[in-house]
XYZ file of C-alpha atoms in Angstrom:
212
model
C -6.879 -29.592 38.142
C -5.635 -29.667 41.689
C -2.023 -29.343 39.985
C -2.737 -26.423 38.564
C -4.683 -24.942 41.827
C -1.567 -25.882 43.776
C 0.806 -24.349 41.379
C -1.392 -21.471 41.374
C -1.499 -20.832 44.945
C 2.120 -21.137 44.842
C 2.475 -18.375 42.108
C 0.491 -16.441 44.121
C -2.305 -16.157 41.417
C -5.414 -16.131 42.652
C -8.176 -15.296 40.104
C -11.819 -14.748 40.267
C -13.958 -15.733 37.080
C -13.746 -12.670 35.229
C -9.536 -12.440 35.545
C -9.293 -15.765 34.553
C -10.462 -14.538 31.239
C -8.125 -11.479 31.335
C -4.893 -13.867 32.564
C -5.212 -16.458 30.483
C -5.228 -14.028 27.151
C -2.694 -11.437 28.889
C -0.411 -14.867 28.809
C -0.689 -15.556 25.766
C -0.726 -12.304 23.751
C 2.529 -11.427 26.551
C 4.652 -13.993 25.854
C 4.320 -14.253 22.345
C 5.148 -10.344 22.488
C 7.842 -11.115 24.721
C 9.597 -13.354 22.321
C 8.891 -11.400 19.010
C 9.357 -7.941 20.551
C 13.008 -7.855 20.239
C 13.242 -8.433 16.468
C 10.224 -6.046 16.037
C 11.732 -3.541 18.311
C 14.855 -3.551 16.654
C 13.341 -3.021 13.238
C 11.407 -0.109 14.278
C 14.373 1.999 16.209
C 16.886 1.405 13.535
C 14.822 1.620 10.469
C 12.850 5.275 11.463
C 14.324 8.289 12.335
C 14.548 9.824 15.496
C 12.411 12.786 14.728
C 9.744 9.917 14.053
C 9.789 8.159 17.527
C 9.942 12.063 18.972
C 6.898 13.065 16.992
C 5.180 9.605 17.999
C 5.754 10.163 21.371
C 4.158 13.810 21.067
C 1.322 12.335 19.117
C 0.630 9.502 22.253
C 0.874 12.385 24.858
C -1.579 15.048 23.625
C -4.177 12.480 22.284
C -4.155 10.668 25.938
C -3.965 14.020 27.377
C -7.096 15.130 25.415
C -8.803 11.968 25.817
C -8.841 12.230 29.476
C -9.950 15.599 29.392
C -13.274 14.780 27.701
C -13.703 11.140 29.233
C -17.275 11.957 31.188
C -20.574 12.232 29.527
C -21.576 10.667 26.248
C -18.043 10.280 25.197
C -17.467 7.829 28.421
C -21.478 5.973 27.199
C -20.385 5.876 23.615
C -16.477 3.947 23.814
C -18.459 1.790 26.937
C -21.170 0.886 24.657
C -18.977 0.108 21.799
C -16.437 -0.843 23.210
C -16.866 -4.528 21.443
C -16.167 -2.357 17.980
C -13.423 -0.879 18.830
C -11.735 -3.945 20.130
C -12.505 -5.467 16.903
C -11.179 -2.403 15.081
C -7.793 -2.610 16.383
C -7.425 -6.223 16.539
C -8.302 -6.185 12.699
C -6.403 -3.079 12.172
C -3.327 -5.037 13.798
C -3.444 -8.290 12.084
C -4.207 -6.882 8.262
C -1.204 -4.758 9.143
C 0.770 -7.446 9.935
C -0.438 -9.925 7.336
C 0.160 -7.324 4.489
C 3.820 -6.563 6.078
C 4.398 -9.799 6.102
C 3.271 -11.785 2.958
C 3.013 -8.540 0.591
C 5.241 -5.869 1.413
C 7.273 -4.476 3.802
C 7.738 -1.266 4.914
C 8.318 0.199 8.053
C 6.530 3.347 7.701
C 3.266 1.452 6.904
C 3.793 -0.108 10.335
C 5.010 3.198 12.333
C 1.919 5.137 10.737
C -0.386 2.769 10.871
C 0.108 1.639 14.883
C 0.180 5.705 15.450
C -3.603 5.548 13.464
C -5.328 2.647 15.281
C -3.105 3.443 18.195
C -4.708 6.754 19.033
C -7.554 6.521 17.830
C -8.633 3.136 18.967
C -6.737 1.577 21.571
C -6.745 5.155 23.866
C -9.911 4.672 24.172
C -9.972 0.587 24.997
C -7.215 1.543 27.839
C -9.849 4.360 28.707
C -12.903 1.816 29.040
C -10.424 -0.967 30.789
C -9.724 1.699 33.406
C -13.487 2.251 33.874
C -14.179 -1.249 34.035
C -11.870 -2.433 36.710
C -12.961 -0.492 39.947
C -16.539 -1.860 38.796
C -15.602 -5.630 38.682
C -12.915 -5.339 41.947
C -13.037 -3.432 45.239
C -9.954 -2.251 46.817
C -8.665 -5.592 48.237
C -9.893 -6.762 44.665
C -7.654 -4.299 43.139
C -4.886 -5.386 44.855
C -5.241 -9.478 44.013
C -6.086 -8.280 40.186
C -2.964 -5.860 40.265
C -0.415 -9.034 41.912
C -1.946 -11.508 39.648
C -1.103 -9.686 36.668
C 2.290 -8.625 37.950
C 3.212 -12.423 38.976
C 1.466 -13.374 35.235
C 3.906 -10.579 33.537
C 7.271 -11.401 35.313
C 6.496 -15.849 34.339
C 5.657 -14.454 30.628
C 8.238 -11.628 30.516
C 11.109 -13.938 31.730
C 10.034 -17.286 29.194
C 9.293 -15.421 26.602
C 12.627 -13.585 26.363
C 14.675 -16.443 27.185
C 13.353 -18.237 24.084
C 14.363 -15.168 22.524
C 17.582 -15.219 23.435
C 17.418 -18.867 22.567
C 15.774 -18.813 19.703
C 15.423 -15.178 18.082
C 12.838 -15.178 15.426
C 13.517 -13.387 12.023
C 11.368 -10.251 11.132
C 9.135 -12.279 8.956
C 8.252 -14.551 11.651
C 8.096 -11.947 14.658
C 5.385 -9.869 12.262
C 3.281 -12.729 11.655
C 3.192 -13.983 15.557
C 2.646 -9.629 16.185
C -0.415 -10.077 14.097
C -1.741 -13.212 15.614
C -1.175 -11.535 19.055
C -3.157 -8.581 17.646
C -5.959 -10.783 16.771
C -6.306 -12.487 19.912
C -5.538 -9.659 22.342
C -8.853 -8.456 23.121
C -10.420 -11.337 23.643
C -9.910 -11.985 27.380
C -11.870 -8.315 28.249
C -14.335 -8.845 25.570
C -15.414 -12.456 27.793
C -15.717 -9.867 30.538
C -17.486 -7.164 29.438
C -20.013 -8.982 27.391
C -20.482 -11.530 30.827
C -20.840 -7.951 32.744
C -21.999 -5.104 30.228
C -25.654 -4.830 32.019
C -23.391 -3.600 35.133
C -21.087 -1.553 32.981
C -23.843 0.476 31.034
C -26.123 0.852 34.660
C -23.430 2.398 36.371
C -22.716 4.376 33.655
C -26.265 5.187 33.087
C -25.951 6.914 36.505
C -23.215 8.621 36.006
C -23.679 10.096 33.402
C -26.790 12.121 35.050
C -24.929 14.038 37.540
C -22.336 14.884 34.396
């Protein structure tokens, strides 16, 4: 244990109990993505048109956009106070994707409109709730040791991950099944947090969603 303290300190990682939760998945689910992401990746761009990754894009931008313009009220209370669902939603969503891609068929397009789906549907609003959550659990100073951590966490996963890649470069079979298991397992880490912290999640939101 004082090892891994040491190595810690010299990563410059210094967690509190709720981002140890976060971290630990966010390494995981990251460098698992980092090594299958290439094969996936190049799948997806050479496989769909153009047009499609345009109209995706679009797609992304006005649902975020419109999302953010009606995230206050009882839109805000409702994803906060299910936000367990929809974690479970897309992490389901993502793995019977995956699992039917790869052990029944494949097909591209079930994967392009199916992420597009869950994606906007779902996972806006988890990024949504994850932005609420943070200034809640962290202060400014806070902010700033949860933003290095997960920067220093990022670069060790990034730079592993696509070095076994390089190394080691899965086919697509393989790189869908480890996408779905990443699916599965993503959520987990904020899930920890928010059911260790959801009476201080749903007061403050209780609150502010008066004055709204």
């Amino acid at each position: 244990m004082k090892i891994f303290t040491r190595l810690l300190d010299i990563l410059n990682i210094h967690p509190d109990e709720n981002q140890r939760w976060t971290l630990t998945t966010l390494f995981i689910v990251g460098l698992l993505d980092a090594y299958v992401g290439p094969a996936i990746s190049k799948a997806w761009v050479t496989e769909l048109p153009a047009e499609w990754l345009a109209f995706q894009s679009l797609v992304y931008s006005v649902v975020g956009l419109f999302i953010g313009m009606i995230w206050k009220g009882w839109v805000r209370r409702w994803a906060v106070r299910w936000f367990t669902v929809l974690c479970i939603v897309e992490s389901a969503a993502g793995f019977c994707v995956s699992m039917w891609l790869c052990f029944v068929e494949y097909d591209v397009w079930v994967l392009a409109v199916a992420c597009l789906l869950y994606g906007t549907l779902v996972s806006e609003f988890i990024g949504k709730c994850l932005m609420t959550f943070r200034p809640k659990l962290w202060n400014e100073k806070g902010r700033e040791v949860y933003d290095n951590n997960n920067d220093v966490v990022c670069g060790i996963y990034c730079i592993v991950g696509y070095v076994c890649a390089l190394l080691f470069m899965p086919s697509l079979k393989v790189a869908m099944f480890v996408w779905g298991l990443c699916c599965a397992i993503d959520n987990i880490g904020w899930l920890v947090v928010y059911h260790r912290n959801r009476e201080r999640f749903m007061e403050i939101d209780d609150k502010e969603l008066s004055t709204n």
